[in-house]
Amino acid sequence: MSKYILSVDQSTQGTKALLFDDKGSLLCRTDKPHKQIVNNKGWVEHDLNEIYSNTLKVVKDLVEKSGIDKNEIAALGISNQRETSACWSRKTGKPLYNAIVWQCSRGAAICEELEKRKYSKTVYKKTGIKLSPYFPAAKLAWIFQNVKGVAEAAKSGEIAVGTIDSWLVYKLTNGQRHQTDYSNASRTQLFNINTLTWDEELLKIFGINRNCMAEVTDSDGDFGATDLEGWLDKKIPICGVLGDSHGALFGQGCLSSGMIKATYGTGSSIMMNIGEKPVFSDAGIVTSLAWKINGKVNYVLEGNINYTGAVITWLKDNLKIINGAGETEELAKAANPDDHTYLVPAFSGLGAPYWDSHATACIVGMTRATGKNEIVKAALNCIAYQITDIVEAMRGSSGIAIRGLRVDGGPTRNKYLMQFQSDMLDIPVHVPDAEELSGIGAAYCAGISAGIYDEKVFTNLKRISYDSSMAEDVRKNLYDGWKEAVKKSR
C-alpha cells in the first residue's frame, strides 16, 4: 500500500493542502482563501471558524483532485502563520474573539506601558525578542483586557489561547489536545528560550494565566490523531508542526549553522540557523528557536517584515494599477532606469530591524515623469531593500560569512525581483523549483517522524541561481537612497 503524507499550510491569505508521495515528491495542491477583516483603525483579524472549515475543505478537495485513496494517507504535518493569536473556550471549542493577525498593531499601547515600567530588557533577555505589538503576548493581553468575560474565565482554566497551529490541533483532535511546538512557542514573547518553558514572570507581566497556555511539544512529536471529523475511516497521526518560516527553513534543508533563507509571502521572514546555542543581537533582529527535532534544539537569528508580497496586493486592490502580480515583472523592467522613486511600505509600522510601530508608509523621490511603471518598480525594489536590511544585520551580529540566500514564496517567480535582490546583497540567490516550502517543511518533518522519509528527502528540490551583476557604486547609491527614504517614514 502506498504511503502519502498530507500537509496543511495555514497562511495569512488562505489555507493550502499539499499531498506528497513516499519519496517526498509533491503530487497535488489545493487552496482556499479566507476573509481579511480590517477596520478603520487598520486592525486586522481572521475568522477562526472559517480557517478551520477551510482546512477541512482543502483536504477533501485535495483527495478528490488527486484521485488517491484517502485511507492511504499515513500522517499529517501543519505549518502556520505564526504570531496570529487565538482565544477560545475549552468547554465549547468556540472562539471568544476573532484571531488577531500578526500584522495588527493594536497592542502598541500595552507595549508602551510595559516599556515605561522598564520591562523591555527582561522581555528581551528571556525571549530573544524585542518588546513589540507584533508578537502574541501583547495581542493576547489586549483580548484579556478588552473582551468581556475572558480574564475572569481564564482564572478557572476555561480559556485556551495560542497560535493558529494550536487552534488547528485542538479542533482536529476534537478538543483532546491543546499543544504547540517549540518554534511557535518561541514567537509568543511568553516563552523563555533559555529554559525552554513558559515563563511565569512574562505571563504575569502580560496578564496571561498559565493554565491558558498550550503544552509545548517537539516539532516532530505527538500532536494526537485526527480523522478529520469522521471523514477518514481511521485516524492518522499529526506528527510535524512548525511555524511557517521555520517550516520553510527546514524544507530548504538549512539544517546547519550559517545557512539562511528568506520567505517571500504576505510579509517576509529571513532566518539564519545559528546552531544549538543562542546568539543575541542588538541590531534589530531577534533570536528564536528554529525547532526541536530528534530531541535537539536549534536556534535562529530572524528578522520579520510586515509588508512584502502584501505591497503587490496593495498595488492591485487599493491603487488598482495592476490586475495581478504576474504583470509586475515586465512593468518594472519597462520603468525609467533613471527614476529613483522609493516606496516605504510602513502601513502598520516597520518591523525588523527598525521596530517602529509609529512609522507611516510613504513614497519619496517622485518626479513629474514618475508613472505606473516606476511605482511598480519601487514596490518590487522595497521588498529587496527590506530583506537586505535584515541580511546585513545578520552578517554583523553573527560574524558568519553568508555565501548565498535560499528563497521561497510566490514573489520568487519574479525574475526582476530576484535579480535585484542578488544585486543588493552581492551574493547568489537560490530559487527552488517549488514555492510551497513552508508546507514542504511540515510534510518532511511529519514524514521523517512517521518513518517514511529520511534526510535524503531534502535532495528533491532543484534550484536556479541569480548572481549579482551590479557595480558596487550603483549598489551603494541605491541602498543609501533607501535608507534616506526610511528616515522620512519615521
XYZ file of C-alpha atoms in Angstrom:
490
model
C 0.000 0.000 0.000
C 1.268 3.475 -0.916
C 2.095 5.906 1.847
C 1.129 9.525 1.380
C 1.950 12.489 3.599
C -0.607 15.252 3.972
C 0.473 18.788 4.816
C -1.690 21.772 5.728
C -0.126 25.222 5.350
C -2.390 27.733 7.066
C -1.124 31.133 5.927
C -2.202 34.754 6.209
C -4.137 34.884 2.958
C -5.536 31.357 2.879
C -5.123 27.663 3.550
C -3.284 25.136 1.378
C -3.395 21.365 1.415
C -0.417 19.521 -0.073
C -0.016 15.838 -0.902
C 3.355 14.076 -1.042
C 4.278 10.556 -2.110
C 6.526 8.146 -0.231
C 9.623 9.730 -1.860
C 8.711 13.241 -0.727
C 7.605 14.489 -4.148
C 4.746 16.983 -4.229
C 1.823 15.438 -6.092
C -1.049 17.852 -5.676
C -2.121 21.133 -4.067
C -5.415 22.831 -3.292
C -6.043 26.313 -1.887
C -8.838 28.327 -0.337
C -8.610 31.998 0.700
C -10.264 33.459 3.771
C -11.578 36.920 4.513
C -9.241 39.667 5.702
C -11.189 41.592 8.339
C -9.794 45.136 8.519
C -11.465 48.033 10.332
C -10.975 51.780 10.012
C -8.218 51.691 12.642
C -6.205 49.308 10.492
C -6.751 46.397 12.885
C -6.517 43.054 11.104
C -8.449 39.919 12.087
C -9.364 36.449 10.800
C -12.414 34.296 11.492
C -11.121 31.187 13.307
C -14.118 29.087 12.343
C -13.610 29.991 8.693
C -9.968 28.948 8.935
C -10.880 25.576 10.406
C -13.694 24.875 7.939
C -11.383 25.849 5.075
C -8.784 23.413 6.417
C -11.264 20.554 6.199
C -12.415 21.717 2.767
C -8.966 21.952 1.148
C -8.007 18.490 2.391
C -11.160 16.933 0.953
C -10.682 18.841 -2.304
C -7.078 17.641 -2.425
C -8.014 13.980 -2.178
C -10.730 14.397 -4.811
C -8.396 16.273 -7.154
C -5.540 13.787 -6.749
C -7.700 10.697 -7.050
C -5.868 8.828 -4.276
C -7.426 6.517 -1.731
C -7.797 8.722 1.358
C -7.074 5.721 3.576
C -3.527 5.573 2.216
C -2.626 8.868 3.926
C -0.119 7.988 6.640
C 0.431 11.235 8.571
C -0.323 14.956 8.742
C 2.025 17.918 9.119
C 0.976 21.506 9.838
C 2.685 24.813 9.106
C 1.030 28.042 10.139
C 1.076 31.825 10.166
C 2.846 32.289 13.452
C 2.146 35.365 15.559
C -1.571 35.426 14.737
C -3.259 34.877 18.082
C -6.359 32.906 19.042
C -8.549 32.588 22.122
C -11.320 30.049 22.588
C -13.466 28.257 25.160
C -12.270 24.860 26.373
C -15.870 23.902 27.153
C -17.412 24.674 23.783
C -14.398 24.843 21.464
C -15.801 28.120 20.148
C -13.685 31.214 19.546
C -14.207 34.027 22.042
C -12.854 36.588 19.589
C -11.558 36.703 16.039
C -7.911 35.789 15.565
C -5.740 38.897 15.827
C -3.408 38.762 12.840
C 0.345 39.217 13.168
C 0.151 42.425 11.096
C -2.151 44.073 13.657
C -0.521 46.629 15.955
C -3.425 47.175 18.372
C -1.211 46.074 21.274
C 1.088 49.089 20.842
C -0.271 50.924 23.881
C 0.238 47.830 26.038
C 3.856 47.584 24.912
C 4.409 51.298 25.507
C 3.131 50.956 29.068
C 5.426 47.996 29.721
C 8.291 49.993 28.244
C 7.605 52.761 30.753
C 7.638 50.170 33.520
C 11.142 49.097 32.436
C 10.234 45.574 31.318
C 11.886 45.730 27.887
C 15.208 44.247 28.970
C 13.504 41.444 30.883
C 11.413 40.514 27.853
C 14.390 40.532 25.523
C 16.703 38.619 27.855
C 14.188 35.818 28.310
C 12.707 35.594 24.800
C 15.329 36.970 22.405
C 12.545 39.223 21.079
C 12.198 42.979 21.411
C 9.021 44.143 23.119
C 6.556 44.742 20.276
C 2.830 44.517 19.447
C 3.851 42.264 16.557
C 4.021 39.263 18.919
C 1.152 37.332 20.557
C 1.822 38.404 24.159
C 0.502 41.934 23.591
C -2.317 40.694 21.329
C -3.493 38.211 23.954
C -3.138 40.852 26.671
C -5.405 43.101 24.593
C -8.031 40.325 24.422
C -7.821 39.750 28.192
C -8.239 43.469 28.819
C -10.933 44.230 26.251
C -13.092 41.178 25.573
C -15.755 40.811 28.242
C -15.511 37.730 30.432
C -12.207 36.385 29.122
C -9.957 37.427 32.009
C -12.400 36.128 34.614
C -12.971 32.804 32.855
C -9.226 32.348 32.398
C -8.711 32.166 36.154
C -10.647 28.909 36.317
C -8.929 27.387 33.291
C -11.888 27.766 30.944
C -9.894 29.660 28.311
C -7.370 28.298 25.809
C -5.041 30.614 23.922
C -2.408 30.060 21.299
C -1.210 30.475 17.763
C -3.027 29.020 14.762
C -1.253 25.646 14.979
C -2.653 25.087 18.461
C -6.153 26.071 17.294
C -5.988 23.573 14.426
C -4.555 20.784 16.600
C -7.318 21.403 19.152
C -10.068 21.278 16.537
C -8.623 18.379 14.521
C -8.315 16.246 17.674
C -11.847 17.147 18.758
C -10.583 19.134 21.723
C -8.346 16.355 23.009
C -5.047 18.172 22.517
C -4.032 21.761 23.285
C -0.458 21.780 22.030
C 2.054 23.912 20.198
C 5.581 23.233 19.034
C 8.826 24.915 20.121
C 9.097 27.072 17.000
C 5.676 28.643 17.518
C 6.091 28.912 21.293
C 9.323 30.863 20.855
C 7.469 33.530 18.880
C 4.826 34.311 21.509
C 7.012 36.552 23.728
C 5.840 34.381 26.638
C 8.327 31.512 26.221
C 11.802 31.528 27.763
C 14.217 30.343 25.073
C 16.947 29.719 27.646
C 14.947 27.458 29.983
C 12.636 26.216 27.177
C 9.499 26.750 29.278
C 6.600 29.172 29.549
C 7.974 31.941 31.730
C 5.969 32.743 34.863
C 7.289 36.301 35.105
C 6.412 37.080 31.489
C 2.932 35.613 31.873
C 2.415 37.858 34.906
C 3.770 40.931 33.096
C 1.275 40.499 30.248
C -1.558 39.300 32.482
C -1.950 35.853 30.915
C -2.888 32.885 33.114
C -0.517 29.920 32.905
C -3.409 27.458 32.652
C -4.442 29.046 29.352
C -1.217 28.033 27.607
C -0.656 25.048 25.330
C 1.605 22.103 26.091
C 4.884 22.640 24.226
C 5.827 19.592 22.142
C 8.822 18.688 19.949
C 8.219 19.801 16.361
C 8.379 16.157 15.245
C 6.435 14.957 18.286
C 2.999 13.529 19.016
C 0.202 16.040 18.476
C -2.581 13.485 18.666
C -4.509 11.991 15.785
C -7.353 13.082 13.562
C -9.973 11.530 11.306
C -10.977 14.983 10.011
C -14.318 14.822 11.788
C -15.082 11.286 10.675
C -14.148 11.779 7.029
C -11.248 9.338 7.266
C -12.017 5.721 8.092
C -9.180 5.663 10.603
C -7.257 8.359 12.430
C -3.845 9.499 11.228
C -1.134 10.990 13.467
C -0.354 14.700 13.499
C 3.406 14.442 13.903
C 5.014 17.506 12.357
C 4.188 21.090 13.396
C 6.261 24.157 12.513
C 5.660 27.859 12.189
C 5.616 28.715 8.504
C 9.047 30.343 8.369
C 10.590 27.501 10.371
C 8.908 25.044 8.030
C 10.486 26.846 5.089
C 13.904 26.763 6.777
C 13.517 23.023 7.324
C 12.145 22.401 3.830
C 15.062 24.329 2.314
C 17.438 21.935 4.089
C 19.009 24.700 6.209
C 19.902 22.216 8.909
C 23.330 23.540 9.917
C 24.759 26.770 11.321
C 25.205 29.614 8.844
C 22.543 28.546 6.366
C 19.972 31.264 5.649
C 16.648 31.557 3.872
C 14.080 34.238 3.097
C 10.393 33.531 2.731
C 8.541 35.973 0.480
C 4.896 35.879 1.470
C 2.399 38.495 2.581
C 5.230 39.554 4.864
C 8.680 38.071 4.995
C 10.827 36.153 7.416
C 14.571 35.993 6.981
C 16.042 33.272 9.127
C 19.570 32.027 9.775
C 20.343 28.755 11.535
C 22.914 29.539 14.261
C 23.167 26.077 15.814
C 22.492 24.785 19.313
C 23.364 27.935 21.283
C 21.571 31.294 21.115
C 23.241 34.465 19.851
C 21.612 37.704 20.998
C 21.769 40.699 18.686
C 21.407 44.429 19.310
C 20.976 45.161 15.596
C 17.173 44.982 15.492
C 16.902 41.266 14.726
C 15.688 38.627 17.123
C 16.710 35.224 18.395
C 14.206 32.380 18.262
C 14.104 28.625 18.164
C 14.316 27.004 14.762
C 12.703 23.829 16.128
C 13.197 20.964 18.486
C 13.649 17.811 16.411
C 15.108 14.488 17.484
C 15.147 15.938 20.991
C 17.623 18.654 19.944
C 17.006 22.403 19.816
C 18.397 24.650 17.090
C 18.350 28.441 17.358
C 17.974 31.085 14.667
C 18.516 34.748 14.085
C 15.449 36.187 12.413
C 14.111 39.405 11.039
C 10.469 39.929 10.126
C 8.974 42.368 7.659
C 5.279 43.266 7.708
C 4.725 44.111 4.045
C 6.493 42.408 1.165
C 4.090 40.424 -1.034
C 1.304 42.476 0.545
C 2.739 45.512 -1.237
C 1.785 43.915 -4.548
C -1.711 43.235 -3.182
C -1.896 46.934 -2.273
C -0.991 47.907 -5.834
C -3.815 45.712 -7.113
C -6.588 46.207 -4.560
C -6.014 49.760 -3.341
C -4.222 51.655 -6.101
C -5.782 49.435 -8.800
C -2.828 49.983 -11.139
C -2.260 46.269 -11.813
C -4.598 43.336 -12.327
C -2.266 40.752 -10.791
C 1.230 40.067 -9.527
C 2.204 38.486 -12.847
C 2.265 41.902 -14.533
C 4.840 43.458 -12.239
C 7.992 41.940 -13.731
C 7.546 43.441 -17.194
C 6.290 46.768 -15.817
C 9.382 47.091 -13.617
C 11.685 46.220 -16.488
C 9.992 48.900 -18.610
C 10.456 51.599 -15.942
C 12.801 54.512 -16.460
C 16.176 53.353 -15.088
C 16.998 56.915 -14.030
C 13.880 57.200 -11.857
C 14.727 56.912 -8.145
C 11.320 56.645 -6.562
C 11.262 54.782 -3.246
C 8.242 53.209 -1.569
C 8.486 52.554 2.183
C 5.570 50.186 2.988
C 5.148 51.034 6.674
C 1.371 50.535 6.512
C 1.335 49.132 10.047
C 4.695 50.419 11.203
C 8.117 48.986 10.467
C 9.329 45.570 11.614
C 12.954 44.484 11.814
C 15.481 45.982 12.050
C 13.680 49.256 12.913
C 10.794 48.120 15.153
C 8.913 51.360 14.835
C 5.162 50.838 15.182
C 4.552 54.573 14.602
C 6.264 54.742 11.212
C 3.958 55.524 8.300
C 4.105 54.483 4.666
C 5.460 56.976 2.154
C 6.561 57.392 -1.443
C 9.551 59.672 -1.933
C 11.735 60.800 -4.822
C 8.999 61.122 -7.445
C 9.316 63.486 -10.398
C 6.804 64.653 -12.992
C 7.952 61.719 -15.150
C 7.170 59.090 -12.487
C 4.321 56.858 -13.635
C 2.816 53.430 -13.171
C 5.932 51.522 -14.239
C 8.123 53.440 -11.816
C 5.696 52.944 -8.899
C 5.568 49.208 -9.595
C 9.371 49.056 -9.751
C 9.597 50.923 -6.451
C 7.173 48.411 -4.904
C 9.301 45.455 -6.012
C 12.520 47.168 -5.010
C 11.244 47.856 -1.496
C 10.858 44.119 -0.957
C 14.527 43.558 -1.785
C 15.675 46.573 0.232
C 13.872 45.377 3.348
C 15.378 41.902 3.080
C 18.815 43.434 2.531
C 18.367 45.364 5.787
C 17.892 42.079 7.646
C 20.702 40.113 5.987
C 23.167 42.923 6.639
C 22.159 42.931 10.322
C 22.686 39.155 10.485
C 26.103 39.431 8.891
C 27.180 41.879 11.552
C 25.590 40.101 14.536
C 26.645 36.536 13.790
C 30.105 37.120 12.385
C 29.283 34.382 9.890
C 30.021 34.871 6.194
C 26.822 34.444 4.187
C 27.593 32.802 0.873
C 24.098 32.524 -0.536
C 20.440 33.121 0.199
C 17.831 30.375 -0.267
C 14.438 31.867 -1.029
C 10.859 30.707 -1.365
C 7.351 32.027 -1.851
C 5.264 33.289 -4.752
C 7.244 36.502 -5.434
C 10.379 34.438 -6.174
C 8.888 33.737 -9.604
C 9.543 37.392 -10.433
C 12.882 37.404 -12.244
C 13.301 41.160 -11.921
C 12.899 40.955 -8.131
C 15.270 38.012 -7.728
C 17.999 39.668 -9.807
C 17.613 42.923 -7.894
C 17.777 41.005 -4.615
C 21.055 39.379 -5.639
C 22.396 42.764 -6.752
C 21.541 44.406 -3.425
C 23.067 41.596 -1.345
C 26.008 40.922 -3.681
C 25.577 37.169 -3.142
C 23.835 34.431 -5.136
C 20.108 33.969 -4.608
C 18.910 30.362 -4.959
C 15.313 29.738 -6.031
C 13.898 26.206 -5.699
C 11.613 24.591 -8.247
C 8.767 24.619 -5.711
C 7.228 27.572 -3.901
C 5.386 25.765 -1.093
C 8.403 25.496 1.209
C 6.505 26.025 4.465
C 4.165 23.146 3.681
C 7.040 21.071 2.312
C 8.952 21.530 5.564
C 5.969 20.426 7.646
C 5.468 17.417 5.370
C 9.136 16.414 5.555
C 9.077 16.792 9.342
C 5.952 14.627 9.642
C 7.227 12.102 7.093
C 10.553 11.686 8.886
C 8.746 11.425 12.227
C 6.451 8.739 10.805
C 9.422 6.770 9.482
C 8.526 7.222 5.836
C 11.325 9.644 4.876
C 14.962 10.095 5.836
C 17.250 13.083 5.172
C 17.640 12.096 1.524
C 14.253 13.742 1.047
C 15.976 17.160 1.053
C 17.642 16.375 -2.286
C 14.248 16.582 -4.031
C 14.473 20.337 -4.557
C 16.199 21.639 -7.682
C 17.336 25.276 -7.755
C 18.163 28.043 -10.193
C 20.529 30.817 -9.113
C 20.789 34.557 -9.681
C 24.241 36.145 -9.405
C 24.956 39.788 -8.686
C 25.829 41.890 -11.748
C 25.543 45.420 -10.347
C 28.514 47.752 -9.938
C 29.400 48.483 -6.316
C 28.949 52.257 -6.610
C 25.482 51.821 -8.132
C 24.517 49.378 -5.380
C 25.709 51.758 -2.669
C 23.897 54.767 -4.110
C 20.616 52.869 -4.430
C 20.815 51.444 -0.927
C 21.796 54.808 0.582
C 18.689 56.271 -1.082
C 16.562 53.590 0.558
C 17.976 54.428 3.986
C 17.116 58.096 3.479
C 13.560 57.164 2.428
C 13.110 55.071 5.583
C 14.121 58.076 7.697
C 11.285 60.064 6.150
C 8.729 57.448 7.240
C 9.696 57.649 10.924
